[in-house]
Each structure stands twice: as C-alpha cells, then as structure tokens.
Amino acid sequence: MNKLRIIYNGLVTENPTFVLLLGMCPTLGTTGSAMTGMSMGLATMGVLICSNAAISAIKSVVPDRVRIPAYIVVIATFVTLLQMFMQAYLPSLNESLGIFIPLIVVNCILLGRAEAYASKHSIVDSLLDGVGIGLGFTVALTLLGTIRELLGGGTIFSLRVFPETYGSLVFVLAPGAFIALGFLIAFINYIRKRSC
Amino acid sequence: MLTYISIIVTAIFVNNIVFAQFLGICPFLGVSKKLSSALGMGAAVTFVMAIATCVTWLIQHLILVPLQLAYMQTIVFILVIAALVQMLEIVIKKIAPVLYQALGVFLPLITTNCAVLGVAILVVQKGFNFGESLVYAVSTAIGFTLALAIFAGIREHLELMDVPDVMRGVPIALICAGILAMAFMGFSGITIG
Amino acid sequence: MKKLPSTLFNMVMSLGVITVVAAALLAWANAVTSGPVAEAERQKQIDAIKAVLPTFTNDPLASKWEFVPAGGSEPFSVFPAYDGDSFCGAAVEGYSLNGFSGRVSVMYGFDSDGNVTGYEVLQHAETPGLGAKMQEWFRMDAGHRSVLGRNPGTDAMYVAKDGGAIDGITAATISSRAFLETLRSCYSAFEAYKSDCLKNDADE
C-alpha cells in the first residue's frame, strides 16, 4: 500500500509536468505527435529509474560537497548508454527525438529527484519514485502529443480520426505547443480546484 | 562574411532558440516576471554560452575526436559546463564584484539551462568551425535575451490584467508565449546569401 | 545511514571511482553497440537503394563512387546498379543545405537514361505538415507534382514559381526548391558517373 502511494504521488500529486512544471523543453519540443511524446516520456523514465536507484545506492559513499557533480556523472552515464542503444537498435526514433535525447541530462526532473528523493530514501523506494514520476511525465507528454496530433492533423498515433483538411496545422508547429500546454495546465488546475 | 551574417540572423530571428527550438524554456518561464531580471539572466547566459561553446568546441576537436572518444560527448560537455559555471562564479566574484552583483544570482541557474548544453552539441552536429561556433553561440544567446525581454515586458502587463482564476500564472504565460512564437514564425524562410 | 565526511581525500576518491566506473561502462556499451550502429546505417542505405531502383543483381554499395559537386564540401555518393552485366541505372545520395531548416538529404534512383525511378528522403528537419510532406508529395499523381518518370536532362526541374515544370508543395516553396536542387545536383553526379566510368565500357 505504502509502495503504491509512492507511485501515485509521482503520477498525480507531484506530477512533474502539470504540478511541478519541470522539464518543459522536451514537453514542448517532442510532442508533435503522440508517438514521439510517448517515446520521449519512456526514454526519460528509463533514465530516471536507473539514476534514482544508482544514486540511492551510492548515497552513503558520496561526501556532501561533491554530491551534485557525482549525480551529474551518474545521470550523464545513463543518458549516454540510452543514446548508444537507441542509435543501434531504434535509429529512426533516435533521429526524430534528435537533440532532446542527450539533453535529458539537463532535464531538471532528474537532478531534482536525485537531490530531493533518491539521496534520502532506500533503493526500492527511489526506484518506485522513478517509476511514478517517470509515468507522470510519460502520461503528460503522451496526452499533449495526442492533443496536438489530433488538432493538427486529425490523427491519434497515426490512426485517422477526421480528414486532414480539417486539422489546424498551427498545433503541430511551435506556437501550438505553447498554447496547447497552456490550456492543458489550466484545465488541470480547474479539475484540481473542483475536486478539493 | 556572408555566412556569419546568415548565422546571426538565423540564430536570433528565424530559428530563435526559445520559440523555434524549445530550448531554455525553464529560465524563460521562471525568470521572466520582471524586465530587469530578464536582462540580467540574458547577459549571464550570453557570457556563459560564448565561453562554454568555445571550450567544448576545443575539447571536441582537440581531445575527443583525435582519441576517438566522441561517444563521451554528453558526459564530458555537461561536466565542463558545470565546472565552468562554478569557476566563472569564483573568478567574477574576485575580479569584478560589480559584475558579480548583477549576474551572481543567475549563474548557478545556468548549469541546468539546457540551451547552453544544447548549443554546445548543436555546433558540433552542424560542423561549424571555431569562428562560426562562437558567432552562433553569441547570436543564439542574443535571441534568447530578446525573447526573454519581450516576454518579461508582456508579463509585467499581465500582472495587472483580470485573468480567469485557473489561467493565472503559467497557463496564460504559455499562451502568450505561443502567440509570440507565431509572431516569430513571420521571420521563417528568410535566407541571406 | 552515516555520510562520509567531506575531506579532500574522500571527495577525490569517490568522484574518481564514480568517473572510472562510468567511463568503463560507456566504453563497454560503445564496443557492444558500434557494430549494430554501423549495421543500422548500412541497412538504411540498402533499404533506400532498393526502394528507389527497380531491379539489380549486383551490390551497389560495393561499387560506390563519390562525386563532389561544384561548390559543395561533402561528396555525393553514386551507387551504380547492374542487371547481370548491363548497366541499368544508379541510386544517388545527395543533399542541399538550403532547406527551410537546413540540410535535406535525399536518395534518388535513375534508370540508365536518367529518368527518375524513385526517391527516398533520408534526413530533413522541415516543418511537419508543410515541408515534411516531401516524402509523399513528389510522387503524387496529381497536377505536376510527381518527379517520377521525369528526366532532369530534358525537363526543367524547378518549381512552377521559378518557371519550372514541377508543382511545389503548397506553402512550402523553400523546401520544394531544396528538394529539386538536390535532384538536379544528383542528376549531374549521375551524368558525371556515366561519362567518367561508363565511357570505357562503351569503347570496348
């Protein structure tokens, strides 16, 4: 029960995108379609789970004053591993996410969770926190990607919902990313207000 | 010469780092509530980005490529940038206390500004030479400052507006950013040379 | 849970160990993935060649020929195709730097007379929904969109706006120009290959 709580916390109470407003660059940059949004979310989640677990494991042997550089090395290592394996086995996905894969390193979510959670909790809890926050991020990116793809081109995960001519291209382009996210966050604020 | 002008115009207007490339959004949303702090942040980013891009370019071409360690790029670059920001903070504090007072608060925030690492990686991907990289870094940073300053001006006015409750803060800011991005799309397609 | 004190020795040691472990891990991963990465690139080229050329029996990758276009820095790659002994066309991989968002790389297929048999857009960063449509647009059977079956030696491969014979992508003229520019440069690479390498065969 308590373990489920950790995941729920990351997914809803402390949703990185909608509540903490962290990691905005990939949120806007990779959500041109539901597929790329979801892939970016999963990639970030993978790195977050590994880095959270690893940082929790080494927390007692890292002196306080060098903890930030140590965390950065750990995160960057996992990001580079991900980059290499994606280049080898998922080259087209790697190309469509482009520079946002190496930039996972500077995603505030990762360093933030390392500092705020993994450095204070056990390995299992940190791992679950990674799963929860990662899922929260993935759900947010997939949702935004779905909305933009639907409004922009009339498809969801490339499945046609309505003819392309009714789509409004601006949602696939840069301005639509900002506007769609703005309305999405406002909508979630609205739901949260009503439920409490 | 024409290449440099083309790089400058493209980096500032056509491919603006915030509105077209979605990099550096965190400081863009976080430090844009007041015009003065937006300009301070812009100056600090310009400073760090220029130096960081030069240093990482040299590391990439003099160390990583000859030693066939290009796959270590991400990890090396982020460490160099983090160390560089720390060093700059110490050096500026010693040499130019006035400058430190103006930029000091913004420096620690820059390490996790993805625009700095992003530009360092982009110049390598684009195959720029040293001069082009420096010009690209500086003009990208100017584009960032421009975006931040315009946006801060708008947000100062937004404070006084009667915005629906749930839209207040980040949501309305994002929508304004979207409209600004639309305006910047007007520059797209401009090519020089 | 007791933290190590921040003495210089502890700091240097812990950072050093973490860095060494990280470097070792990356070196191992690089060794493991470098094969598949190269294989994936090769596979991509083979797939593109197969998509643009009808039939061939040789290995075009093995007889790759490079051509540096006037004013270009990187070479174009010509992959000649043979059906048995007779030359039946070539796939040419080329690029233009004048796309809407920079570089556009395309693989074109030509038959032995220089007619376009197909194309595959290999790499681009054009706007989704506009310039990014080039992968489908220039093979559509509507108006004067299609470049398939055209011969750049006789047809004006420019967009209609510039007085050419091809309808560019609506609202994406710059992407269309870059696409057609690549086609023209690839055709000149193809012609260069024919006059340089096939002349000897013809003399015999």
Coordinates of C-alpha atoms in Angstrom, one line a residue, chain A:
Chain A
M1 CA 0.0 0.0 0.0
N2 CA 2.7 2.4 1.1
K3 CA 4.7 1.5 -2.1
L4 CA 1.7 2.2 -4.3
R5 CA 1.4 5.5 -2.6
I6 CA 4.9 6.5 -3.9
I7 CA 3.9 5.8 -7.5
Y8 CA 0.5 7.6 -7.1
N9 CA 2.4 10.6 -5.6
G10 CA 4.7 10.9 -8.7
L11 CA 1.8 10.3 -11.1
V12 CA -0.7 12.7 -9.6
T13 CA 0.2 14.7 -6.5
E14 CA 3.6 15.7 -7.7
N15 CA 3.1 15.3 -11.5
P16 CA 6.4 16.7 -12.9
T17 CA 4.7 18.5 -15.8
F18 CA 1.4 19.7 -14.6
V19 CA 2.2 20.4 -10.9
L20 CA 5.9 20.9 -10.6
L21 CA 6.3 22.4 -14.1
L22 CA 9.7 20.8 -14.6
G23 CA 11.2 19.5 -17.9
M24 CA 9.4 22.0 -20.1
C25 CA 11.8 21.8 -23.0
P26 CA 11.2 18.2 -24.0
T27 CA 7.5 18.6 -23.1
L28 CA 7.2 21.2 -25.8
G29 CA 9.8 20.1 -28.2
T30 CA 8.9 16.4 -28.7
T31 CA 5.1 16.4 -28.6
G32 CA 4.5 17.0 -32.3
S33 CA 2.8 13.6 -32.3
A34 CA 1.5 11.2 -29.6
M35 CA 4.2 8.6 -30.6
T36 CA 7.2 10.9 -30.2
G37 CA 5.8 12.3 -27.0
M38 CA 5.3 8.9 -25.5
S39 CA 8.8 7.7 -26.6
M40 CA 10.4 10.7 -25.0
G41 CA 8.5 10.1 -21.8
L42 CA 9.5 6.4 -21.7
A43 CA 13.2 7.3 -22.5
T44 CA 13.2 9.8 -19.7
M45 CA 11.5 7.3 -17.4
G46 CA 14.2 4.7 -18.1
V47 CA 17.0 7.1 -17.3
L48 CA 15.2 8.3 -14.2
I49 CA 14.6 4.9 -12.7
C50 CA 18.2 3.9 -13.3
S51 CA 19.7 7.1 -12.0
N52 CA 17.4 7.2 -8.9
A53 CA 18.3 3.6 -8.0
A54 CA 22.1 4.2 -8.6
I55 CA 22.2 7.4 -6.7
S56 CA 20.3 5.9 -3.8
A57 CA 22.8 3.0 -3.8
I58 CA 25.9 5.3 -3.7
K59 CA 24.4 8.0 -1.4
S60 CA 26.3 7.0 1.7
V61 CA 29.8 6.9 0.0
V62 CA 29.5 10.3 -1.7
P63 CA 30.6 13.2 0.5
D64 CA 28.1 16.0 0.7
R65 CA 30.1 18.7 -1.0
V66 CA 30.7 16.8 -4.2
R67 CA 27.3 15.2 -4.4
I68 CA 26.0 17.3 -7.3
P69 CA 28.9 16.6 -9.7
A70 CA 28.6 12.9 -8.7
Y71 CA 24.9 12.9 -9.5
I72 CA 25.5 14.6 -12.8
V73 CA 28.1 11.9 -13.8
V74 CA 25.7 9.2 -12.9
I75 CA 22.8 10.7 -14.9
A76 CA 25.0 11.6 -17.9
T77 CA 26.3 8.0 -18.0
F78 CA 22.8 6.5 -18.2
V79 CA 21.8 9.1 -20.8
T80 CA 24.8 8.2 -22.9
L81 CA 24.0 4.5 -22.6
L82 CA 20.4 5.2 -23.7
Q83 CA 21.7 7.2 -26.6
M84 CA 24.0 4.5 -27.8
F85 CA 21.5 1.7 -27.6
M86 CA 18.9 3.8 -29.3
Q87 CA 21.3 4.6 -32.1
A88 CA 22.0 0.9 -32.5
Y89 CA 18.5 -0.6 -32.2
L90 CA 16.0 2.3 -32.8
P91 CA 17.8 4.6 -35.2
S92 CA 14.7 6.2 -36.7
L93 CA 13.2 7.0 -33.3
N94 CA 16.6 8.4 -32.2
E95 CA 16.6 10.7 -35.2
S96 CA 13.1 12.0 -34.6
L97 CA 13.8 12.9 -31.0
G98 CA 17.2 14.3 -32.0
I99 CA 19.0 16.6 -29.6
F100 CA 16.4 16.0 -26.8
I101 CA 17.9 12.6 -26.0
P102 CA 21.3 14.0 -24.9
L103 CA 19.5 16.9 -23.3
I104 CA 17.8 14.5 -20.8
V105 CA 21.0 15.2 -18.8
V106 CA 19.9 18.7 -18.1
N107 CA 16.2 17.8 -17.5
C108 CA 15.5 19.4 -14.1
I109 CA 13.3 16.4 -13.2
L110 CA 16.3 14.0 -13.0
L111 CA 18.6 16.2 -10.8
G112 CA 15.6 17.4 -8.8
R113 CA 14.5 13.8 -7.9
A114 CA 18.1 12.8 -7.2
E115 CA 18.5 15.7 -4.7
A116 CA 15.0 15.7 -3.2
Y117 CA 14.2 12.0 -3.1
A118 CA 16.9 9.4 -4.0
S119 CA 19.6 10.9 -1.8
K120 CA 17.3 10.4 1.3
H121 CA 15.4 7.2 0.6
S122 CA 16.1 3.5 0.2
I123 CA 16.9 1.9 -3.2
V124 CA 13.5 0.3 -3.6
D125 CA 11.6 3.5 -2.7
S126 CA 13.8 5.6 -5.0
L127 CA 13.2 3.1 -7.8
L128 CA 9.4 3.3 -7.3
D129 CA 9.7 7.1 -7.2
G130 CA 11.4 6.9 -10.6
V131 CA 8.6 4.8 -11.9
G132 CA 5.9 7.2 -10.5
I133 CA 7.5 10.4 -11.7
G134 CA 8.5 8.8 -15.0
L135 CA 4.9 7.6 -15.6
G136 CA 3.6 11.0 -14.7
F137 CA 6.0 12.6 -17.2
T138 CA 5.1 10.0 -19.9
V139 CA 1.3 10.4 -19.4
A140 CA 1.7 14.2 -19.7
L141 CA 3.8 14.0 -22.8
T142 CA 1.5 11.4 -24.4
L143 CA -1.5 13.5 -23.6
L144 CA -0.1 16.7 -25.0
G145 CA 1.2 14.8 -28.1
T146 CA -2.2 13.3 -28.7
I147 CA -4.0 16.6 -28.4
R148 CA -1.5 18.3 -30.8
E149 CA -1.6 15.5 -33.3
L150 CA -5.4 15.3 -33.2
L151 CA -6.0 19.0 -33.6
G152 CA -3.1 19.5 -36.0
G153 CA -3.6 16.6 -38.4
G154 CA -6.7 14.7 -37.4
T155 CA -4.8 11.5 -36.3
I156 CA -4.0 9.8 -33.0
F157 CA -1.0 7.5 -33.0
S158 CA -1.2 7.9 -36.8
L159 CA -4.8 6.5 -36.8
R160 CA -7.1 8.8 -38.7
V161 CA -9.9 10.3 -36.7
F162 CA -11.1 13.0 -39.1
P163 CA -9.8 14.2 -42.5
E164 CA -6.6 16.1 -42.6
T165 CA -8.1 19.1 -44.2
Y166 CA -10.0 19.9 -41.0
G167 CA -6.8 19.9 -39.0
S168 CA -5.2 23.2 -37.9
L169 CA -1.5 23.0 -38.7
V170 CA -0.6 25.5 -36.1
F171 CA -0.9 22.9 -33.3
V172 CA 1.9 20.8 -34.9
L173 CA 4.1 23.9 -35.2
A174 CA 5.9 25.7 -32.4
P175 CA 3.1 28.2 -31.3
G176 CA 0.6 25.3 -30.9
A177 CA 2.9 23.6 -28.5
F178 CA 2.8 26.6 -26.1
I179 CA -0.9 27.2 -26.5
A180 CA -1.9 23.6 -26.1
L181 CA 0.2 23.1 -23.0
G182 CA -1.2 26.4 -21.5
F183 CA -4.8 25.3 -21.9
L184 CA -4.0 21.8 -20.7
I185 CA -2.4 23.1 -17.4
A186 CA -5.3 25.5 -17.0
F187 CA -7.7 22.6 -17.4
I188 CA -5.9 20.5 -14.8
N189 CA -5.9 23.5 -12.4
Y190 CA -9.7 23.6 -12.9
I191 CA -10.2 19.9 -12.1
R192 CA -7.9 20.1 -9.0
K193 CA -9.8 23.2 -7.8
R194 CA -13.2 21.4 -8.1
S195 CA -12.1 18.2 -6.5
C196 CA -10.9 19.9 -3.3

